[in-house]
Amino acid sequence: MAVTIKSPREIELMREAGKILAKTHDELAKNLKPGMSTWDIDHMGEEIIRSYGCIPSFKNYNGYPASICVSVNDEVVHGIPHREHYLKEGDIVSLDAGVIYKGYHSDAARTHGIGEISGDAQKLIEVTRQSFFEGIKFAKPGNHLNDISAAIQKYAESFGYGVVRDLVGHGIGTHLHEDPEVPNFARRRKGILLQPGMTLAVEPMINAGTYDVVWLDDDWTVVTDDGSLSAHYENTILITEDGPEILSML
């Protein structure tokens, strides 16, 4: 699959998909509290997405059983919601979700603290979020993909954090995952030349410890190898003549 340049019509549809996903994330964030189960979050998220006439991108994607990936503490991504997995005060939880609107996807993730969290956890969440914004400063025509990746890595590692290598961001459009891969770490190659009309899901996954991760026996949930906390922040962006437009923020 080659990197696609989206038409004005496609961009409008992706804007709408992004807007609905941003509203979904905002609604979920307002309702998070100690004692709720990860299944409750998934159920609520799916209801919100469907209330807009949209389809959850993740439901049954390659067999994934839920609409919202709910990853708690040392879970990096792809946590599977469970009725018996309850959030408690001090946890951090990463919510990753996608929306299909008239055949076009949006994809975004946020990490939240539950009740009072430690200063270290708060800092990890903030640095992970900011690493996204450091990266997309370079998301403009004439730059290369690796400029985004290198900026994310440089910022996150300046705090001593581990930048996950085994998972990367991606292009997005009529498919949830399209070319190109969007790493959060520098590679030797410059990567593609960025052009207006490209749509990318940029998603730093940052660990408080090392960057090593392992997959659990459910074949989905990815956890930090050293048991350290992990945070995730993602948006769907559009490359324009004037720089990046974030489609999945209100």
PDB file of N, CA, C and O in Angstrom, residues 12-14 16-18 20 52-55 99-106:
ATOM      1  N   GLU A  12     -12.418  16.358   4.522  1.00  0.00           N
ATOM      2  CA  GLU A  12     -13.617  16.782   5.261  1.00  0.00           C
ATOM      3  C   GLU A  12     -14.196  15.621   6.068  1.00  0.00           C
ATOM      4  O   GLU A  12     -14.607  15.787   7.225  1.00  0.00           O
ATOM      5  N   LEU A  13     -14.249  14.440   5.453  1.00  0.00           N
ATOM      6  CA  LEU A  13     -14.780  13.261   6.151  1.00  0.00           C
ATOM      7  C   LEU A  13     -13.877  12.878   7.323  1.00  0.00           C
ATOM      8  O   LEU A  13     -14.359  12.505   8.403  1.00  0.00           O
ATOM      9  N   MET A  14     -12.567  12.994   7.135  1.00  0.00           N
ATOM     10  CA  MET A  14     -11.640  12.668   8.214  1.00  0.00           C
ATOM     11  C   MET A  14     -11.704  13.715   9.336  1.00  0.00           C
ATOM     12  O   MET A  14     -11.527  13.382  10.509  1.00  0.00           O
ATOM     13  N   GLU A  16     -14.425  15.200  10.244  1.00  0.00           N
ATOM     14  CA  GLU A  16     -15.623  14.851  11.009  1.00  0.00           C
ATOM     15  C   GLU A  16     -15.370  13.624  11.887  1.00  0.00           C
ATOM     16  O   GLU A  16     -15.766  13.591  13.055  1.00  0.00           O
ATOM     17  N   ALA A  17     -14.673  12.633  11.332  1.00  0.00           N
ATOM     18  CA  ALA A  17     -14.321  11.443  12.122  1.00  0.00           C
ATOM     19  C   ALA A  17     -13.485  11.838  13.329  1.00  0.00           C
ATOM     20  O   ALA A  17     -13.687  11.347  14.447  1.00  0.00           O
ATOM     21  N   GLY A  18     -12.548  12.761  13.119  1.00  0.00           N
ATOM     22  CA  GLY A  18     -11.685  13.216  14.196  1.00  0.00           C
ATOM     23  C   GLY A  18     -12.445  13.979  15.263  1.00  0.00           C
ATOM     24  O   GLY A  18     -12.196  13.813  16.469  1.00  0.00           O
ATOM     25  N   ILE A  20     -15.612  13.675  16.084  1.00  0.00           N
ATOM     26  CA  ILE A  20     -16.432  12.737  16.859  1.00  0.00           C
ATOM     27  C   ILE A  20     -15.558  11.962  17.846  1.00  0.00           C
ATOM     28  O   ILE A  20     -15.942  11.748  19.004  1.00  0.00           O
ATOM     29  N   TYR A  52     -23.218   8.727  17.458  1.00  0.00           N
ATOM     30  CA  TYR A  52     -22.947   9.652  16.347  1.00  0.00           C
ATOM     31  C   TYR A  52     -23.120   8.973  14.990  1.00  0.00           C
ATOM     32  O   TYR A  52     -22.765   9.539  13.956  1.00  0.00           O
ATOM     33  N   GLY A  53     -23.636   7.753  14.995  1.00  0.00           N
ATOM     34  CA  GLY A  53     -23.825   7.023  13.738  1.00  0.00           C
ATOM     35  C   GLY A  53     -22.526   6.459  13.176  1.00  0.00           C
ATOM     36  O   GLY A  53     -22.439   6.146  11.988  1.00  0.00           O
ATOM     37  N   CYS A  54     -21.514   6.344  14.041  1.00  0.00           N
ATOM     38  CA  CYS A  54     -20.211   5.847  13.613  1.00  0.00           C
ATOM     39  C   CYS A  54     -19.980   4.415  14.095  1.00  0.00           C
ATOM     40  O   CYS A  54     -20.718   3.893  14.931  1.00  0.00           O
ATOM     41  N   ILE A  55     -18.926   3.814  13.575  1.00  0.00           N
ATOM     42  CA  ILE A  55     -18.530   2.455  13.949  1.00  0.00           C
ATOM     43  C   ILE A  55     -17.195   2.549  14.680  1.00  0.00           C
ATOM     44  O   ILE A  55     -16.300   3.287  14.246  1.00  0.00           O
ATOM     45  N   VAL A  99     -12.577   5.789  15.264  1.00  0.00           N
ATOM     46  CA  VAL A  99     -13.946   5.984  14.774  1.00  0.00           C
ATOM     47  C   VAL A  99     -13.948   5.850  13.253  1.00  0.00           C
ATOM     48  O   VAL A  99     -13.034   6.349  12.585  1.00  0.00           O
ATOM     49  N   ILE A 100     -14.953   5.158  12.719  1.00  0.00           N
ATOM     50  CA  ILE A 100     -15.159   5.130  11.261  1.00  0.00           C
ATOM     51  C   ILE A 100     -16.384   5.981  10.951  1.00  0.00           C
ATOM     52  O   ILE A 100     -17.496   5.694  11.421  1.00  0.00           O
ATOM     53  N   TYR A 101     -16.172   7.027  10.172  1.00  0.00           N
ATOM     54  CA  TYR A 101     -17.256   7.917   9.745  1.00  0.00           C
ATOM     55  C   TYR A 101     -17.314   7.890   8.220  1.00  0.00           C
ATOM     56  O   TYR A 101     -16.360   8.312   7.551  1.00  0.00           O
ATOM     57  N   LYS A 102     -18.395   7.363   7.691  1.00  0.00           N
ATOM     58  CA  LYS A 102     -18.576   7.270   6.231  1.00  0.00           C
ATOM     59  C   LYS A 102     -17.351   6.676   5.537  1.00  0.00           C
ATOM     60  O   LYS A 102     -16.882   7.183   4.505  1.00  0.00           O
ATOM     61  N   GLY A 103     -16.794   5.636   6.163  1.00  0.00           N
ATOM     62  CA  GLY A 103     -15.694   4.898   5.533  1.00  0.00           C
ATOM     63  C   GLY A 103     -14.303   5.411   5.852  1.00  0.00           C
ATOM     64  O   GLY A 103     -13.319   4.832   5.392  1.00  0.00           O
ATOM     65  N   TYR A 104     -14.211   6.482   6.658  1.00  0.00           N
ATOM     66  CA  TYR A 104     -12.895   7.066   6.982  1.00  0.00           C
ATOM     67  C   TYR A 104     -12.619   6.993   8.484  1.00  0.00           C
ATOM     68  O   TYR A 104     -13.494   7.266   9.297  1.00  0.00           O
ATOM     69  N   HIS A 105     -11.381   6.659   8.804  1.00  0.00           N
ATOM     70  CA  HIS A 105     -10.984   6.434  10.189  1.00  0.00           C
ATOM     71  C   HIS A 105     -10.351   7.662  10.825  1.00  0.00           C
ATOM     72  O   HIS A 105      -9.693   8.464  10.153  1.00  0.00           O
ATOM     73  N   SER A 106     -10.518   7.751  12.143  1.00  0.00           N
ATOM     74  CA  SER A 106      -9.671   8.614  12.973  1.00  0.00           C
ATOM     75  C   SER A 106      -9.161   7.741  14.107  1.00  0.00           C
ATOM     76  O   SER A 106      -9.772   6.730  14.451  1.00  0.00           O
TER      77      SER A 106
END
